[in-house]
Short mmCIF file of C-alpha atoms in Angstrom, two decimals:
data_model
loop_
_atom_site.label_atom_id
_atom_site.label_comp_id
_atom_site.label_asym_id
_atom_site.label_seq_id
_atom_site.Cartn_x
_atom_site.Cartn_y
_atom_site.Cartn_z
CA MET A 1 72.14 95.91 65.73
CA LYS A 2 69.19 96.43 68.06
CA ASN A 3 69.06 92.72 68.93
CA SER A 4 72.79 92.73 69.70
CA LEU A 5 72.38 95.66 72.10
CA THR A 6 69.44 93.92 73.75
CA ARG A 7 71.42 90.71 74.27
CA THR A 8 74.37 92.69 75.66
CA ALA A 9 72.11 94.53 78.10
CA GLU A 10 70.46 91.29 79.19
CA LEU A 11 73.87 89.67 79.72
CA LEU A 12 75.05 92.62 81.79
CA ARG A 13 71.88 92.49 83.89
CA GLN A 14 72.35 88.77 84.55
CA ASN A 15 76.00 89.23 85.51
CA PHE A 16 75.07 92.09 87.82
CA GLN A 17 72.38 90.02 89.53
CA LYS A 18 74.84 87.14 89.90
CA TYR A 19 77.37 89.50 91.47
CA LEU A 20 74.74 90.84 93.89
CA ARG A 21 73.79 87.31 94.94
CA SER A 22 77.43 86.37 95.56
CA LEU A 23 77.98 89.60 97.50
CA ASN A 24 74.90 88.96 99.61
CA ARG A 25 76.06 85.39 100.28
CA TRP A 26 79.52 86.67 101.28
CA LEU A 27 78.03 89.26 103.65
CA SER A 28 75.75 86.73 105.27
CA ASP A 29 78.69 84.38 105.87
CA THR A 30 81.03 87.09 107.16
CA PRO A 31 80.14 86.84 110.90
CA GLU A 32 80.61 83.10 111.04
CA ARG A 33 83.77 83.23 108.93
CA ALA A 34 85.36 86.00 111.03
CA LEU A 35 84.44 84.31 114.30
CA LEU A 36 85.77 80.97 113.05
CA GLU A 37 89.16 82.49 112.21
CA ALA A 38 89.33 84.19 115.63
CA TYR A 39 88.35 80.89 117.29
CA GLU A 40 91.06 79.00 115.38
CA ALA A 41 93.67 81.56 116.47
CA ALA A 42 92.54 81.19 120.10
CA GLN A 43 92.75 77.41 119.80
CA ARG A 44 96.30 77.66 118.44
CA ILE A 45 97.27 79.70 121.50
CA LYS A 46 95.65 77.16 123.83
CA ASN A 47 97.43 74.30 122.05
CA ILE A 48 100.80 76.01 122.57
CA GLU A 49 99.94 76.53 126.24
CA ASN A 50 99.07 72.87 126.71
CA GLU A 51 102.05 71.48 124.77
CA HIS A 52 104.86 73.78 125.86
CA PHE A 53 103.73 75.74 128.95
CA ASP A 54 101.92 73.09 131.01
CA GLY A 55 98.55 74.66 130.33
CA LYS A 56 99.65 78.02 131.77
CA LYS A 57 100.02 81.45 130.25
CA ILE A 58 102.74 81.95 127.63
CA SER A 59 105.30 83.89 129.66
CA LEU A 60 108.65 83.58 131.36
CA GLN A 61 106.93 82.90 134.68
CA SER A 62 105.28 79.69 133.46
CA VAL A 63 108.24 77.75 132.03
CA LYS A 64 111.91 78.69 132.02
CA TYR A 65 112.88 78.93 128.35
CA THR A 66 115.90 80.63 126.82
CA GLU A 67 115.57 84.13 125.40
CA ASN A 68 115.56 83.00 121.74
CA VAL A 69 112.91 80.33 122.36
CA MET A 70 110.74 82.76 124.30
CA SER A 71 111.11 85.36 121.55
CA TYR A 72 109.86 82.77 119.03
CA TRP A 73 106.76 81.99 121.09
CA GLN A 74 106.21 85.72 121.72
CA VAL A 75 106.07 86.45 117.98
CA TYR A 76 103.70 83.53 117.47
CA LEU A 77 101.49 84.75 120.31
CA ASN A 78 101.39 88.35 119.05
CA LYS A 79 100.48 87.15 115.56
CA ASN A 80 97.50 85.13 116.78
CA LEU A 81 96.35 87.84 119.18
CA THR A 82 96.36 90.32 116.29
CA ILE A 83 94.27 87.90 114.22
CA ILE A 84 91.80 87.59 117.09
CA LYS A 85 91.51 91.35 117.48
CA ILE A 86 90.98 92.01 113.75
CA ARG A 87 88.49 89.18 113.27
CA LEU A 88 86.51 90.16 116.36
CA ALA A 89 86.22 93.71 115.03
CA GLU A 90 85.06 92.29 111.69
CA PHE A 91 82.58 90.06 113.51
CA GLN A 92 81.13 92.94 115.51
CA LEU A 93 80.79 95.12 112.41
CA SER A 94 79.13 92.43 110.32
CA ARG A 95 77.01 91.35 113.30
CA ALA A 96 75.40 94.79 113.30
CA ILE A 97 74.34 94.25 109.68
CA VAL A 98 73.51 90.54 109.63
CA ASN A 99 71.41 89.11 112.45
CA ILE A 100 72.49 85.63 113.47
CA SER A 101 71.78 83.51 116.52
CA ASN A 102 73.63 80.28 117.15
CA SER A 103 74.65 78.50 120.33
CA VAL A 104 77.85 77.26 118.65
CA LEU A 105 78.90 80.85 118.09
CA LEU A 106 78.41 81.57 121.79
CA GLU A 107 80.68 78.67 122.73
CA LYS A 108 83.36 79.96 120.39
CA LEU A 109 83.02 83.45 121.85
CA LYS A 110 83.55 82.04 125.35
CA VAL A 111 86.79 80.36 124.28
CA ILE A 112 87.99 83.57 122.60
CA ASP A 113 87.11 85.66 125.67
CA GLU A 114 89.08 83.33 127.92
CA VAL A 115 92.22 83.80 125.80
CA VAL A 116 91.75 87.57 125.46
CA GLU A 117 91.24 88.04 129.21
CA ARG A 118 94.26 85.91 130.01
CA TYR A 119 96.46 88.07 127.77
CA ALA A 120 95.02 91.46 128.62
CA ILE A 121 98.57 92.78 128.93
CA LYS A 122 99.20 91.92 125.29
CA ASP A 123 96.65 94.50 124.20
CA GLU A 124 99.22 97.10 125.18
CA LEU A 125 101.71 95.56 122.77
CA ILE A 126 99.17 95.48 119.97
CA ASN A 127 97.88 98.99 120.54
CA ASN A 128 101.24 100.48 121.55
CA THR A 129 99.66 102.17 124.54
CA PRO A 130 101.80 103.44 127.39
CA LEU A 131 102.50 100.91 130.10
CA VAL A 132 101.25 101.32 133.62
CA SER A 133 103.35 100.12 136.46
CA THR A 134 102.00 96.93 137.99
CA TYR A 135 103.20 97.49 141.51
CA GLN A 136 101.64 99.73 144.12
CA PRO A 137 103.86 102.19 145.97
CA LEU A 138 104.20 101.79 149.71
CA LYS A 139 102.00 104.25 151.54
CA ILE A 140 103.43 105.80 154.69
CA ASN A 141 100.93 107.11 157.17
CA ASP A 142 102.21 110.29 158.78
CA ASN A 143 99.88 109.91 161.80
CA GLU A 144 101.26 106.45 162.59
CA ILE A 145 104.82 107.76 162.39
CA LYS A 146 103.95 110.57 164.82
CA LYS A 147 102.32 108.11 167.23
CA GLN A 148 105.39 105.92 167.14
CA LEU A 149 107.62 108.89 167.77
CA ASN A 150 105.47 110.09 170.67
CA SER A 151 105.22 106.63 172.21
CA SER A 152 108.97 106.09 172.10
CA ASN A 153 111.34 107.40 174.74
CA ILE A 154 113.42 109.62 172.49
CA ASN A 155 111.81 112.72 173.98
CA ASP A 156 112.78 111.71 177.51
CA PRO A 157 115.22 114.32 178.83
CA GLN A 158 117.21 111.65 180.66
CA VAL A 159 117.79 109.69 177.49
CA GLN A 160 118.16 112.59 175.07
CA ASP A 161 121.50 112.91 173.37
CA PRO A 162 123.05 116.34 173.93
CA ILE A 163 124.38 116.34 170.37
CA PRO A 164 121.51 116.86 167.84
CA LYS A 165 121.29 114.06 165.28
CA PRO A 166 120.35 114.62 161.66
CA ARG A 167 116.66 114.03 160.97
CA LEU A 168 115.60 111.71 158.18
CA ASN A 169 113.34 113.06 155.49
CA LYS A 170 110.18 110.96 155.52
CA SER A 171 109.46 111.47 151.83
CA SER A 172 113.02 110.48 150.87
CA LEU A 173 112.80 107.39 153.07
CA GLY A 174 109.47 106.50 151.50
CA ARG A 175 110.88 106.81 148.00
CA ARG A 176 113.81 104.58 148.89
CA ILE A 177 111.52 101.94 150.37
CA ASN A 178 109.24 102.11 147.33
CA LYS A 179 112.21 101.66 145.00
CA ILE A 180 113.48 98.65 146.95
CA GLN A 181 110.00 97.14 146.98
CA ALA A 182 109.69 97.71 143.21
CA ASP A 183 113.06 96.07 142.56
CA PHE A 184 112.09 92.93 144.46
CA ALA A 185 108.54 92.71 143.12
CA PRO A 186 107.87 89.37 141.33
CA GLN A 187 106.52 91.10 138.23
CA THR A 188 109.48 93.51 137.86
CA GLU A 189 111.41 91.22 135.52
CA GLU A 190 108.39 90.63 133.31
CA GLU A 191 107.66 94.36 133.21
CA PHE A 192 111.29 95.12 132.31
CA VAL A 193 111.24 92.57 129.47
CA ARG A 194 107.92 93.94 128.24
CA ASN A 195 109.23 97.53 128.28
CA TYR A 196 112.37 96.44 126.46
CA ARG A 197 110.37 94.67 123.75
CA ILE A 198 108.05 97.64 123.28
CA SER A 199 111.03 100.00 123.06
CA LYS A 200 112.74 97.69 120.58
CA GLY A 201 109.56 97.41 118.50
CA ARG A 202 109.08 101.18 118.39
CA THR A 203 112.71 101.69 117.38
CA ILE A 204 112.31 99.21 114.53
CA ILE A 205 109.09 100.92 113.42
CA ALA A 206 110.76 104.37 113.52
CA LEU A 207 113.80 103.24 111.50
CA ARG A 208 111.62 101.36 109.03
CA PHE A 209 109.37 104.39 108.55
CA LEU A 210 112.41 106.66 108.10
CA ILE A 211 113.71 104.35 105.36
CA VAL A 212 110.27 104.32 103.74
CA LEU A 213 110.19 108.13 103.72
CA ILE A 214 113.48 108.12 101.81
CA ILE A 215 113.03 105.11 99.52
CA VAL A 216 109.40 105.60 98.41
CA PRO A 217 109.78 109.11 96.86
CA LEU A 218 113.09 108.22 95.17
CA LEU A 219 111.78 104.93 93.81
CA THR A 220 108.52 106.54 92.68
CA GLN A 221 110.40 109.33 90.92
CA TYR A 222 112.67 106.90 89.06
CA LEU A 223 109.97 104.40 88.05
CA SER A 224 107.45 107.03 86.99
CA LYS A 225 110.08 108.83 84.91
CA GLU A 226 111.44 105.73 83.18
CA PHE A 227 108.20 103.83 82.53
CA ILE A 228 105.42 106.44 82.42
CA VAL A 229 106.46 110.04 81.79
CA THR A 230 109.41 109.58 79.39
CA PRO A 231 107.63 107.17 76.96
CA ILE A 232 104.58 109.45 76.82
CA LEU A 233 106.73 112.54 76.31
CA GLU A 234 108.80 110.94 73.55
CA ARG A 235 105.62 109.91 71.76
CA VAL A 236 104.14 113.41 72.07
CA ARG A 237 107.26 115.33 71.07
CA GLY A 238 108.45 112.82 68.48
CA ASP A 239 111.23 113.98 66.15
CA ASN A 240 110.20 117.63 66.18
CA THR A 241 113.48 119.44 65.47
CA THR A 242 111.98 122.87 66.09
CA LYS A 243 111.58 122.21 69.83
CA ILE A 244 115.04 120.97 70.75
CA PHE A 245 115.78 123.56 73.43
CA ILE A 246 113.35 124.39 76.23
CA ASN A 247 115.30 127.42 77.47
CA SER A 248 117.91 129.87 76.25
CA ASP A 249 120.68 128.44 78.43
CA MET A 250 120.53 125.10 76.61
CA GLU A 251 120.68 126.84 73.24
CA LYS A 252 123.73 128.88 74.28
CA GLU A 253 125.43 125.74 75.59
CA ALA A 254 124.78 123.88 72.31
CA LEU A 255 126.05 126.76 70.16
CA HIS A 256 129.14 127.06 72.34
CA GLU A 257 129.86 123.35 71.92
CA LEU A 258 129.45 123.59 68.12
CA HIS A 259 131.71 126.64 68.01
CA ASN A 260 134.39 124.77 69.98
CA PHE A 261 134.18 121.93 67.46
CA GLN A 262 134.78 124.33 64.55
CA GLU A 263 137.71 125.92 66.31
CA GLY A 264 139.11 122.44 67.01
CA LEU A 265 139.09 121.62 63.28
CA ARG A 266 140.91 124.84 62.45
CA PHE A 267 143.43 124.25 65.25
CA GLU A 268 144.26 120.76 63.95
CA TYR A 269 144.63 122.11 60.41
CA PHE A 270 146.99 124.92 61.44
CA LEU A 271 149.18 122.50 63.41
CA ASN A 272 149.41 120.21 60.35
CA GLN A 273 147.91 117.36 62.35
CA ALA A 274 145.10 116.92 59.82
CA PRO A 275 145.11 116.97 56.03
CA PRO A 276 143.60 119.99 54.32
CA LEU A 277 139.85 119.60 53.84
CA SER A 278 137.62 121.16 51.27
CA SER A 279 134.84 123.44 52.35
CA GLU A 280 132.30 120.72 51.49
CA LEU A 281 133.93 118.20 53.83
CA ILE A 282 134.19 120.80 56.60
CA GLN A 283 130.52 121.66 56.22
CA GLU A 284 129.64 117.97 56.26
CA LYS A 285 131.56 117.41 59.51
CA ILE A 286 130.00 120.48 61.10
CA LYS A 287 126.54 119.33 60.03
CA SER A 288 127.13 115.85 61.46
CA LYS A 289 128.27 117.38 64.75
CA ALA A 290 125.25 119.69 64.83
CA ILE A 291 122.90 116.71 64.38
CA GLU A 292 124.70 114.88 67.20
CA ILE A 293 124.42 117.91 69.49
CA SER A 294 120.73 118.35 68.64
CA GLU A 295 119.97 114.72 69.52
CA GLU A 296 121.89 115.06 72.78
CA PHE A 297 120.07 118.22 73.83
CA SER A 298 116.73 116.84 72.70
CA LYS A 299 117.20 113.93 75.13
CA LYS A 300 118.31 116.41 77.78
CA SER A 301 115.16 118.50 77.24
CA ASN A 302 112.95 115.43 77.46
CA SER A 303 114.75 114.38 80.65
CA SER A 304 114.21 117.83 82.23
CA ILE A 305 110.50 117.85 81.42
CA SER A 306 110.18 114.26 82.67
CA ASN A 307 111.91 115.25 85.91
CA ALA A 308 109.29 117.93 86.56
CA PHE A 309 106.34 115.53 86.18
CA ALA A 310 108.12 112.68 87.98
CA ASP A 311 108.93 114.99 90.89
CA LEU A 312 105.25 115.92 91.20
CA ILE A 313 104.28 112.24 91.26
CA SER A 314 106.99 111.58 93.85
CA LEU A 315 105.76 114.48 95.99
CA PHE A 316 102.21 113.12 95.76
CA SER A 317 103.38 109.65 96.87
CA PHE A 318 105.27 111.24 99.78
CA GLY A 319 102.08 113.03 100.85
CA ILE A 320 100.12 109.76 100.70
CA VAL A 321 102.72 108.05 102.91
CA ILE A 322 102.53 110.91 105.43
CA ALA A 323 98.72 110.92 105.43
CA MET A 324 98.52 107.15 106.00
CA SER A 325 101.21 106.95 108.69
CA LYS A 326 100.01 109.08 111.60
CA ARG A 327 100.94 106.40 114.13
CA GLU A 328 104.42 105.96 112.62
CA ILE A 329 104.95 109.73 112.66
CA VAL A 330 104.24 109.85 116.39
CA ILE A 331 106.64 106.96 117.00
CA LEU A 332 109.32 108.59 114.83
CA LYS A 333 108.93 111.89 116.67
CA SER A 334 109.30 110.10 120.00
CA PHE A 335 112.37 108.28 118.67
CA MET A 336 114.00 111.53 117.52
CA ASP A 337 113.19 113.22 120.83
CA THR A 338 114.86 110.35 122.65
CA ILE A 339 118.00 110.67 120.51
CA VAL A 340 118.18 114.45 120.93
CA SER A 341 117.56 114.30 124.68
CA GLY A 342 120.34 111.71 124.99
CA LEU A 343 122.94 114.06 123.49
CA SER A 344 125.19 116.05 125.75
CA ASP A 345 124.95 119.84 125.94
CA SER A 346 128.18 120.24 123.97
CA ALA A 347 126.89 117.95 121.21
CA LYS A 348 123.61 119.88 120.99
CA ALA A 349 125.46 123.20 120.76
CA PHE A 350 127.84 121.76 118.14
CA LEU A 351 124.97 120.53 115.94
CA ILE A 352 123.13 123.86 116.19
CA ILE A 353 126.25 125.81 115.18
CA LEU A 354 126.93 123.33 112.34
CA PHE A 355 123.46 123.64 110.83
CA THR A 356 123.26 127.41 111.23
CA ASP A 357 126.68 127.91 109.62
CA ILE A 358 125.79 125.63 106.70
CA PHE A 359 122.45 127.26 105.89
CA VAL A 360 122.80 130.85 107.11
CA GLY A 361 126.54 131.26 107.73
CA PHE A 362 129.16 133.36 105.98
CA HIS A 363 129.87 130.78 103.24
CA SER A 364 126.25 129.66 102.79
CA PRO A 365 125.50 131.90 99.71
CA ASP A 366 127.91 129.83 97.59
CA GLY A 367 126.19 126.63 98.62
CA TRP A 368 122.73 128.07 97.96
CA GLU A 369 123.87 129.24 94.50
CA VAL A 370 125.16 125.78 93.56
CA LEU A 371 121.99 124.13 94.94
CA LEU A 372 119.62 126.45 93.05
CA ALA A 373 121.58 126.15 89.80
CA GLY A 374 121.46 122.37 90.06
CA LEU A 375 117.72 122.46 90.78
CA ALA A 376 117.10 124.72 87.76
CA GLU A 377 119.10 122.37 85.52
CA HIS A 378 117.20 119.37 86.92
CA LEU A 379 113.84 120.94 86.04
CA GLY A 380 114.99 122.47 82.75
CA LEU A 381 114.57 126.06 83.91
CA PRO A 382 116.91 128.94 83.00
CA ALA A 383 119.31 129.66 85.86
CA SER A 384 118.56 133.34 86.23
CA ARG A 385 121.24 134.97 88.37
CA ASN A 386 118.86 137.73 89.44
CA VAL A 387 116.38 135.18 90.82
CA ILE A 388 119.16 133.23 92.55
CA PHE A 389 120.66 136.34 94.16
CA PHE A 390 117.23 137.55 95.27
CA PHE A 391 116.54 134.17 96.89
CA ILE A 392 119.93 134.21 98.63
CA ALA A 393 119.29 137.74 99.90
CA THR A 394 115.92 136.84 101.47
CA PHE A 395 115.53 133.16 102.37
CA PRO A 396 118.70 132.66 104.50
CA VAL A 397 117.80 135.84 106.39
CA ILE A 398 114.33 134.48 107.16
CA LEU A 399 115.84 131.12 108.12
CA ASN A 400 118.34 132.82 110.42
CA THR A 401 115.52 134.71 112.12
CA ILE A 402 113.62 131.46 112.69
CA PHE A 403 116.74 129.83 114.17
CA LYS A 404 117.31 132.73 116.56
CA TYR A 405 113.65 132.83 117.62
CA TRP A 406 113.69 129.06 118.25
CA ILE A 407 116.87 129.36 120.32
CA PHE A 408 115.45 132.27 122.31
CA ARG A 409 111.96 130.86 122.81
CA TYR A 410 112.35 127.09 123.16
CA LEU A 411 115.99 126.12 123.70
CA SER A 412 116.22 128.29 126.81
CA ARG A 413 113.31 126.33 128.28
CA LEU A 414 114.17 122.84 127.00
CA SER A 415 117.90 122.87 127.77
CA PRO A 416 119.29 125.96 129.53
CA SER A 417 122.72 124.35 129.90
CA ALA A 418 122.89 123.73 126.12
CA LEU A 419 122.03 127.39 125.56
CA ALA A 420 124.84 128.45 127.90
CA THR A 421 127.28 126.15 126.08
CA LEU A 422 126.13 127.59 122.74
CA LYS A 423 126.78 131.14 123.90
CA GLU A 424 130.26 130.21 125.16
CA MET A 425 131.10 128.49 121.85
CA ASP A 426 129.87 131.49 119.84
CA GLU A 427 132.00 133.83 121.93
#
């Protein structure tokens, strides 16, 4: 026994040393490996430039391609630029740990830097940073305008028009000139396409994240219930007939169903639709029905308990998604703000009235009662009417107060016209 333990310990020590050596070898090769992958991505970009863009930058200004072809090359470019960015970050991190010095690495870094500098604009697409306009506004010097006015002959009394002419606003004229200059700038089309692609990408990210927020909790709840919680619960509870019901409401429902079955037998007998049965046969039928009802409610109890644990797992997965998606949350918030700001004042007022009437309106207590009863049945809890009525008497009131405070505090500042429309619709 002692020799066996010694051999096992020696084997574990050898495997651990082997793992450490392989890990050390992997760390020492990380800078070169990361830089090589970044260099290969930069070379792929340069090959596309030489083969399809006459050695120029991959853009609409270099070669006139159709929109679909340019979209294909844009995706290919973004993919390789992302690889370069990630591998350079890995190279810098590993370079701080492992000291290497090689002239070949410097040559590769020069090639990578050339590509990165040429596509500095693409960093905005990768990082999703706000765009900065590439044109400079036209500056109007007020002193030069005054000198031109003084040097001209418009102040000459012999030439002056007796009828006063409207004076042009210099700032308005400057804005018009700046807008015309921006429209005819050579980079305006490229900037418009870039803004459109960023807006399209953010919309796709927002919709995808919204679908993930809905699908992940539901899928987690279903899979965890079917494949984890329910098998464990059935093994723990087994065929224990003393724990069929987990609350009094289930027991009352089962007894009521059994009582209806007995009354059904008597009803059929009195109508001569069934032959007379002996007391033994009646008891046998009632016993068989009771066993059937017990099996049904045992599965229902297991399902309710499984729902409680599966819901906790689903809530935990939802929290993980939220914690790991800060960037997507910001994009989704911006997307929702854009949608809300695009609605008309009447639509905003209509939606506010709709939501307030559903949750805190005159008919909302019936909806809250149905919702709470369904939630209690889902979790296997007794649907206490006192608890439900207490919730209805407090929570909608608090929610209504929050709605009114939000309307008073924020809606009046964000959209005064929507607030005025809301007041007119309420009246």
